[in-house]
DNA sequence: GCTTGACCTAAACTTAGCTTGAGGTTGCAT
DNA sequence: ATGCAACCTCAAGCTAAGTTTAGGTCAAGC
C-alpha cells in the first residue's frame, strides 16, 4: 500500500507546480500540510486534488484569494468526498458563467462601435464604468475600483 | 474654434484616466504627446480616442503591451480616420473571440468534472497544459509559459 | 510682483503571484 | 558514517499597472 503522506517534491511532481509555488500557496492559506519530525512538509494525497483545483480555478480567472474562499468550504482535516468537490465546482461554475456573460456583452458593444467608428466617451456604451469585467488581480485598480 | 492641442489635465478629465496614468502610458509608448515651450505635454484631440481605445482593450483583458501593438498600426502623426479605427477594432475582436472560446471550453470541461468529480491530473481534460487561457499580465507565469 | 493651481521629473511604494538566492538541516542509500 | 539530494527559512527580486511623494517649474489672475 502507498504511504499515507507525500513530500513537497512529490506533490510538485504530481501537479506540475513548482515547490516554491506550493510553499507560497501555503503562505496564502491554500494548503495546510503537517510536518515530519524533522520539520519537513507532509501532504495528504487528497492535496493533489486540492492543488489541481487551484490550477483549474486560476485558468478560469480567479485569484488566489477567491480560490481560498472556495477551498475553505471543504471539510477541515478529513479527506473531501466527491460530493464536497461537486458542490464547490458548481459554485465556481456560476462565477465563470458571469464572467463569460460580461465578456460577451463587452464584445457585442465593441461590434456596435466598429459599425459607427465612434470610440467616443460621450456616445459609446463601452464606457459604462459600472460594467466592469471581473478581471481580478493587478490591473488598473484606480479605474476599476 | 477649439484649440488644436489639449493639456494632460484636460485629457485626464475627458477620459477619466488619472494624470499619473497618462504619463505612465507615455512611458509604455501608448501616447506620444508634443511639448510646449515650457516643456508641458500637448496632446492631439484624437488622443482622447486613443486613450478610450486603451480603456476598452483593457476591459477585454488585453495588457498594455498588446494594446500598444494594436495602436502601432495607426498612422504616425496624422489623425486616424474612421477606417483606421475600424480596422484595429476588428483585429481586436478576433482576440476577444478567441478568449471567449477558450473560457467556454474550460467551463464545459468543468461541467464534465462536476459529473465525475474526478479533478484528477491523469484523467481530467482540464489539465491539458496547452489549453491555456489568454490571461495576460501577472499570474502563474512559470505554469503558463 | 506674487500667489496659486496645473504641470514637470525621478524615485519609491503597492498588489498578485511567484522565483531566486543564501545559508542551514534531513533523510536515505551506500 | 558519509555523502548528497531534497528539504527548511527568510529575504530580496521580478512583472504589471499604476499611485504616491518630494522637490521644483510654469502660467494666469489679482
Short mmCIF file of C-alpha atoms (C1' of nucleotides) in Angstrom, two decimals:
data_model
loop_
_atom_site.label_atom_id
_atom_site.label_comp_id
_atom_site.label_asym_id
_atom_site.label_seq_id
_atom_site.Cartn_x
_atom_site.Cartn_y
_atom_site.Cartn_z
CA UNK A 1 0.00 0.00 0.00
CA UNK A 2 1.13 3.52 -0.72
CA UNK A 3 2.40 5.79 2.03
CA UNK A 4 -0.26 7.95 3.58
CA UNK A 5 1.68 11.17 3.20
CA UNK A 6 3.71 12.68 0.40
CA UNK A 7 6.57 15.15 0.39
CA UNK A 8 6.53 18.56 -1.21
CA UNK A 9 8.71 17.32 -4.03
CA UNK A 10 6.27 14.54 -4.81
CA UNK A 11 3.34 16.90 -4.72
CA UNK A 12 5.23 19.17 -7.08
CA UNK A 13 5.86 16.32 -9.49
CA UNK A 14 2.26 15.14 -9.39
CA UNK A 15 0.77 18.55 -10.01
CA UNK A 16 3.39 20.20 -12.17
CA UNK A 17 3.51 23.09 -9.72
CA UNK A 18 6.92 24.30 -8.55
CA UNK A 19 7.97 23.57 -4.99
CA UNK A 20 8.36 27.28 -4.37
CA UNK A 21 4.80 27.85 -5.53
CA UNK A 22 3.48 25.18 -3.18
CA UNK A 23 5.17 26.90 -0.27
CA UNK A 24 3.71 30.15 -1.48
CA UNK A 25 0.21 28.65 -1.61
CA UNK A 26 0.66 27.55 1.95
CA UNK A 27 1.52 31.08 2.96
CA UNK A 28 -1.72 32.16 1.34
CA UNK A 29 -3.68 29.56 3.25
CA UNK A 30 -4.47 27.28 0.31
CA UNK A 31 -2.61 24.32 1.76
CA UNK A 32 -2.04 23.19 5.35
CA UNK A 33 0.41 20.32 5.38
CA UNK A 34 1.51 18.51 8.52
CA UNK A 35 5.17 18.40 9.48
CA UNK A 36 7.52 15.45 9.87
CA UNK A 37 9.78 15.04 12.89
CA UNK A 38 12.47 16.90 11.00
CA UNK A 39 10.11 19.77 10.13
CA UNK A 40 9.50 18.73 6.54
CA UNK A 41 6.08 19.20 4.98
CA UNK A 42 3.85 16.12 4.73
CA UNK A 43 0.83 16.38 2.46
CA UNK A 44 -2.27 14.27 2.24
CA UNK A 45 -2.82 12.52 -1.07
CA UNK A 46 -6.01 14.50 -1.40
CA UNK A 47 -3.91 17.64 -1.57
CA UNK A 48 -3.05 16.67 -5.13
CA UNK A 49 -6.68 17.25 -5.93
CA UNK A 50 -6.66 20.44 -3.95
CA UNK A 51 -3.78 21.82 -5.97
CA UNK A 52 -5.44 20.66 -9.16
CA UNK A 53 -8.47 22.64 -8.21
CA UNK A 54 -6.32 25.71 -7.74
CA UNK A 55 -4.92 25.30 -11.24
CA UNK A 56 -8.35 24.99 -12.78
CA UNK A 57 -9.71 27.93 -10.88
CA UNK A 58 -6.77 30.02 -12.00
CA UNK A 59 -7.47 29.08 -15.57
CA UNK A 60 -10.96 30.35 -15.06
CA UNK A 61 -9.52 33.66 -13.98
CA UNK A 62 -9.96 33.51 -10.23
CA UNK A 63 -7.35 35.00 -7.92
CA UNK A 64 -5.77 33.01 -5.12
CA UNK A 65 -7.83 34.86 -2.51
CA UNK A 66 -11.08 33.88 -4.21
CA UNK A 67 -9.87 30.35 -4.63
CA UNK A 68 -9.08 30.19 -0.95
CA UNK A 69 -12.65 31.16 -0.14
CA UNK A 70 -13.91 28.27 -2.22
CA UNK A 71 -11.47 25.83 -0.68
CA UNK A 72 -12.44 26.98 2.79
CA UNK A 73 -15.76 25.23 2.23
CA UNK A 74 -14.06 21.88 2.14
CA UNK A 75 -14.03 19.90 5.38
CA UNK A 76 -11.09 20.66 7.62
CA UNK A 77 -8.92 17.64 8.29
CA UNK A 78 -10.79 14.80 6.63
CA UNK A 79 -10.45 13.92 3.01
CA UNK A 80 -13.08 15.70 0.91
CA UNK A 81 -15.69 13.48 -0.68
CA UNK A 82 -16.86 13.53 -4.27
CA UNK A 83 -19.91 15.45 -3.13
CA UNK A 84 -17.72 18.06 -1.46
CA UNK A 85 -15.88 18.64 -4.70
CA UNK A 86 -19.03 18.75 -6.76
CA UNK A 87 -20.52 21.41 -4.53
CA UNK A 88 -17.52 23.67 -4.82
CA UNK A 89 -17.21 23.11 -8.58
CA UNK A 90 -20.79 24.15 -9.11
CA UNK A 91 -20.28 27.36 -7.17
CA UNK A 92 -17.33 28.15 -9.33
CA UNK A 93 -19.28 27.46 -12.47
CA UNK A 94 -21.56 30.32 -11.63
CA UNK A 95 -18.68 32.73 -11.29
CA UNK A 96 -17.27 31.72 -14.61
CA UNK A 97 -20.69 31.98 -16.26
CA UNK A 98 -20.98 35.54 -15.06
CA UNK A 99 -17.55 36.29 -16.41
CA UNK A 100 -18.36 34.92 -19.83
CA UNK A 101 -21.57 36.90 -19.93
CA UNK A 102 -19.76 40.13 -19.23
CA UNK A 103 -17.11 39.40 -21.81
CA UNK A 104 -19.78 38.68 -24.39
CA UNK A 105 -21.59 41.87 -23.60
CA UNK A 106 -18.47 43.92 -23.96
CA UNK A 107 -17.67 42.26 -27.23
CA UNK A 108 -21.10 42.98 -28.62
CA UNK A 109 -20.71 46.60 -27.72
CA UNK A 110 -17.40 46.66 -29.49
CA UNK A 111 -19.23 45.35 -32.54
CA UNK A 112 -21.55 48.32 -32.44
CA UNK A 113 -18.58 50.62 -32.17
CA UNK A 114 -16.96 49.03 -35.17
CA UNK A 115 -20.07 49.94 -37.04
CA UNK A 116 -20.08 53.57 -36.04
CA UNK A 117 -16.37 54.02 -35.54
CA UNK A 118 -17.18 56.30 -32.67
CA UNK A 119 -15.00 55.29 -29.75
CA UNK A 120 -16.34 58.41 -28.16
CA UNK A 121 -16.58 58.71 -24.43
CA UNK A 122 -19.80 60.64 -24.62
CA UNK A 123 -21.64 58.36 -27.00
CA UNK A 124 -20.28 54.88 -26.69
CA UNK A 125 -21.84 52.31 -24.40
CA UNK A 126 -18.46 50.73 -23.89
CA UNK A 127 -17.55 53.39 -21.41
CA UNK A 128 -20.13 52.49 -18.89
CA UNK A 129 -17.93 52.42 -15.83
CA UNK A 130 -20.07 50.07 -13.79
CA UNK A 131 -19.89 47.46 -16.45
CA UNK A 132 -16.52 46.24 -15.34
CA UNK A 133 -15.23 42.86 -16.20
CA UNK A 134 -14.48 40.55 -13.35
CA UNK A 135 -10.79 40.73 -14.05
CA UNK A 136 -9.13 40.31 -10.72
CA UNK A 137 -5.51 40.70 -9.85
CA UNK A 138 -3.27 43.52 -10.88
CA UNK A 139 -4.74 45.98 -13.26
CA UNK A 140 -5.99 49.48 -13.40
CA UNK A 141 -7.19 49.41 -9.83
CA UNK A 142 -7.86 53.12 -9.54
CA UNK A 143 -10.01 52.95 -12.63
CA UNK A 144 -11.94 49.85 -11.70
CA UNK A 145 -12.39 50.49 -8.00
CA UNK B 1 -12.83 77.13 -32.92
CA UNK B 2 -11.30 74.88 -30.27
CA UNK B 3 -7.58 74.86 -29.57
CA UNK B 4 -5.69 72.29 -31.54
CA UNK B 5 -3.91 70.84 -28.54
CA UNK B 6 -5.01 69.87 -25.06
CA UNK B 7 -3.12 69.63 -21.78
CA UNK B 8 -2.64 66.48 -19.76
CA UNK B 9 -5.19 67.68 -17.22
CA UNK B 10 -7.79 68.14 -19.92
CA UNK B 11 -7.07 64.74 -21.38
CA UNK B 12 -7.42 63.27 -17.91
CA UNK B 13 -10.78 64.95 -17.44
CA UNK B 14 -12.08 63.86 -20.82
CA UNK B 15 -11.09 60.24 -20.40
CA UNK B 16 -11.44 59.72 -16.68
CA UNK B 17 -7.88 58.45 -16.57
CA UNK B 18 -5.56 59.83 -13.88
CA UNK B 19 -2.81 62.20 -14.93
CA UNK B 20 -0.24 59.85 -13.45
CA UNK B 21 -1.63 57.01 -15.57
CA UNK B 22 -1.39 59.11 -18.73
CA UNK B 23 2.27 59.76 -18.05
CA UNK B 24 2.70 56.07 -17.39
CA UNK B 25 1.06 55.20 -20.73
CA UNK B 26 3.51 57.51 -22.41
CA UNK B 27 6.38 55.68 -20.77
CA UNK B 28 4.95 52.50 -22.23
CA UNK B 29 4.74 54.03 -25.68
CA UNK B 30 0.96 54.27 -25.87
CA UNK B 31 0.97 58.04 -26.19
CA UNK B 32 3.44 60.45 -27.78
CA UNK B 33 2.45 63.99 -26.94
CA UNK B 34 4.32 67.04 -28.19
CA UNK B 35 5.79 69.54 -25.74
CA UNK B 36 5.01 73.19 -25.18
CA UNK B 37 7.70 75.85 -24.86
CA UNK B 38 7.64 75.30 -21.11
CA UNK B 39 8.03 71.53 -21.51
CA UNK B 40 4.41 70.71 -20.81
CA UNK B 41 2.68 67.89 -22.69
CA UNK B 42 0.40 68.86 -25.55
CA UNK B 43 -1.96 66.18 -26.83
CA UNK B 44 -3.90 65.97 -30.07
CA UNK B 45 -7.66 65.85 -29.69
CA UNK B 46 -7.53 62.44 -31.33
CA UNK B 47 -5.58 61.20 -28.33
CA UNK B 48 -8.84 61.18 -26.41
CA UNK B 49 -9.97 58.44 -28.71
CA UNK B 50 -6.64 56.73 -28.36
CA UNK B 51 -6.97 56.60 -24.60
CA UNK B 52 -10.55 55.44 -24.95
CA UNK B 53 -9.33 52.58 -27.04
CA UNK B 54 -6.86 51.63 -24.33
CA UNK B 55 -9.68 51.52 -21.79
CA UNK B 56 -11.82 49.29 -23.95
CA UNK B 57 -8.98 46.97 -24.78
CA UNK B 58 -8.18 46.65 -21.09
CA UNK B 59 -11.76 45.74 -20.39
CA UNK B 60 -11.38 43.00 -22.92
CA UNK B 61 -8.45 41.69 -20.97
CA UNK B 62 -5.52 42.86 -23.09
CA UNK B 63 -2.31 44.01 -21.46
CA UNK B 64 -0.75 47.36 -22.24
CA UNK B 65 1.96 45.73 -24.35
CA UNK B 66 -0.63 44.05 -26.56
CA UNK B 67 -2.59 47.23 -26.79
CA UNK B 68 0.50 49.08 -27.89
CA UNK B 69 0.94 46.63 -30.75
CA UNK B 70 -2.56 47.37 -31.93
CA UNK B 71 -2.09 51.11 -31.62
CA UNK B 72 1.18 50.91 -33.53
CA UNK B 73 -0.89 50.17 -36.62
CA UNK B 74 -2.41 53.61 -36.51
CA UNK B 75 -0.79 56.23 -38.74
CA UNK B 76 2.05 58.08 -37.11
CA UNK B 77 1.45 61.81 -36.86
CA UNK B 78 -1.82 62.34 -38.71
CA UNK B 79 -5.19 61.94 -37.11
CA UNK B 80 -6.53 58.41 -37.56
CA UNK B 81 -9.58 58.08 -39.78
CA UNK B 82 -12.73 56.14 -39.05
CA UNK B 83 -11.41 53.40 -41.31
CA UNK B 84 -8.20 53.22 -39.31
CA UNK B 85 -10.15 52.69 -36.13
CA UNK B 86 -12.45 50.12 -37.67
CA UNK B 87 -9.51 48.06 -38.86
CA UNK B 88 -7.91 47.94 -35.46
CA UNK B 89 -11.21 47.24 -33.72
CA UNK B 90 -11.85 44.29 -35.97
CA UNK B 91 -8.43 42.82 -35.21
CA UNK B 92 -9.16 43.11 -31.54
CA UNK B 93 -12.50 41.44 -31.94
CA UNK B 94 -10.74 38.33 -33.08
CA UNK B 95 -8.58 38.23 -29.99
CA UNK B 96 -11.55 38.59 -27.74
CA UNK B 97 -13.47 35.92 -29.65
CA UNK B 98 -10.61 33.52 -29.11
CA UNK B 99 -10.60 34.34 -25.44
CA UNK B 100 -14.31 33.69 -25.06
CA UNK B 101 -13.98 30.41 -26.90
CA UNK B 102 -11.29 29.21 -24.54
CA UNK B 103 -13.24 30.27 -21.49
CA UNK B 104 -16.26 28.41 -22.77
CA UNK B 105 -14.25 25.31 -23.45
CA UNK B 106 -12.77 25.33 -19.98
CA UNK B 107 -16.18 25.79 -18.45
CA UNK B 108 -17.61 22.87 -20.37
CA UNK B 109 -14.79 20.71 -19.17
CA UNK B 110 -15.50 21.79 -15.64
CA UNK B 111 -19.06 20.62 -16.22
CA UNK B 112 -17.78 17.18 -17.10
CA UNK B 113 -15.69 17.18 -13.98
CA UNK B 114 -18.66 18.09 -11.86
CA UNK B 115 -20.27 14.99 -13.24
CA UNK B 116 -17.41 12.67 -12.47
CA UNK B 117 -15.96 14.53 -9.52
CA UNK B 118 -12.57 13.49 -10.72
CA UNK B 119 -10.30 16.50 -10.59
CA UNK B 120 -7.57 14.04 -11.31
CA UNK B 121 -4.46 15.10 -13.12
CA UNK B 122 -4.25 11.86 -15.02
CA UNK B 123 -7.84 11.65 -16.19
CA UNK B 124 -9.26 15.11 -16.41
CA UNK B 125 -9.22 17.06 -19.65
CA UNK B 126 -8.96 20.26 -17.71
CA UNK B 127 -5.27 19.72 -17.20
CA UNK B 128 -4.30 19.98 -20.80
CA UNK B 129 -1.42 22.38 -20.43
CA UNK B 130 -1.55 23.77 -23.94
CA UNK B 131 -5.10 24.81 -23.42
CA UNK B 132 -4.13 27.91 -21.56
CA UNK B 133 -6.39 30.86 -21.31
CA UNK B 134 -5.17 34.07 -22.77
CA UNK B 135 -4.87 35.61 -19.38
CA UNK B 136 -2.06 38.06 -19.68
CA UNK B 137 -0.42 40.08 -17.03
CA UNK B 138 0.72 38.84 -13.67
CA UNK B 139 -0.15 35.30 -12.85
CA UNK B 140 1.38 31.91 -12.65
CA UNK B 141 3.95 32.62 -15.32
CA UNK B 142 6.05 29.56 -14.68
CA UNK B 143 2.99 27.39 -15.09
CA UNK B 144 1.60 29.05 -18.16
CA UNK B 145 4.82 29.67 -20.05
"C1'" DG C 1 5.02 91.09 -8.29
"C1'" DC C 2 3.11 87.41 -6.06
"C1'" DT C 3 0.33 83.64 -5.12
"C1'" DT C 4 -1.99 79.59 -6.71
"C1'" DG C 5 -3.02 75.69 -9.40
"C1'" DA C 6 -1.52 72.91 -13.04
"C1'" DC C 7 2.49 70.99 -14.62
"C1'" DC C 8 7.37 68.72 -14.62
"C1'" DT C 9 10.84 64.64 -13.26
"C1'" DA C 10 12.54 60.90 -10.58
"C1'" DA C 11 12.22 57.55 -7.39
"C1'" DA C 12 9.80 54.77 -4.14
"C1'" DC C 13 5.63 52.15 -2.90
"C1'" DT C 14 1.52 48.82 -3.96
"C1'" DT C 15 -0.66 44.05 -5.12
"C1'" DA C 16 -0.57 39.50 -7.17
"C1'" DG C 17 1.85 35.52 -7.93
"C1'" DC C 18 5.63 33.76 -7.91
"C1'" DT C 19 11.13 32.75 -8.35
"C1'" DT C 20 15.82 33.11 -6.78
"C1'" DG C 21 19.46 33.09 -3.50
"C1'" DA C 22 21.87 32.41 0.80
"C1'" DG C 23 22.84 29.58 4.37
"C1'" DG C 24 21.49 25.67 7.12
"C1'" DT C 25 19.14 20.75 8.05
"C1'" DT C 26 17.17 15.98 6.96
"C1'" DG C 27 16.81 11.61 5.30
"C1'" DC C 28 18.08 7.82 2.59
"C1'" DA C 29 21.46 4.89 0.22
"C1'" DT C 30 25.86 3.11 0.23
"C1'" DA D 1 29.29 7.18 8.89
"C1'" DT D 2 29.27 9.78 4.98
"C1'" DG D 3 27.71 11.99 1.13
"C1'" DC D 4 24.31 14.08 -1.48
"C1'" DA D 5 19.73 15.24 -2.94
"C1'" DA D 6 15.84 17.06 -1.09
"C1'" DC D 7 14.24 19.78 2.35
"C1'" DC D 8 13.99 24.10 5.53
"C1'" DT D 9 13.56 29.56 6.43
"C1'" DC D 10 13.98 34.15 5.37
"C1'" DA D 11 14.82 37.91 2.40
"C1'" DA D 12 15.10 40.00 -1.89
"C1'" DG D 13 13.78 40.35 -6.75
"C1'" DC D 14 10.51 40.20 -10.78
"C1'" DT D 15 6.31 41.95 -13.80
"C1'" DA D 16 2.10 44.58 -14.48
"C1'" DA D 17 -0.19 48.68 -13.98
"C1'" DG D 18 -0.34 52.21 -11.65
"C1'" DT D 19 -0.10 55.68 -7.38
"C1'" DT D 20 2.38 58.49 -4.18
"C1'" DT D 21 5.75 61.59 -2.68
"C1'" DA D 22 9.28 65.04 -2.95
"C1'" DG D 23 11.08 68.85 -4.84
"C1'" DG D 24 10.91 72.07 -8.50
"C1'" DT D 25 8.74 74.98 -12.70
"C1'" DC D 26 5.10 77.44 -15.41
"C1'" DA D 27 1.06 80.38 -16.39
"C1'" DA D 28 -2.62 83.25 -15.05
"C1'" DG D 29 -5.21 86.27 -12.12
"C1'" DC D 30 -5.17 89.96 -8.76
#
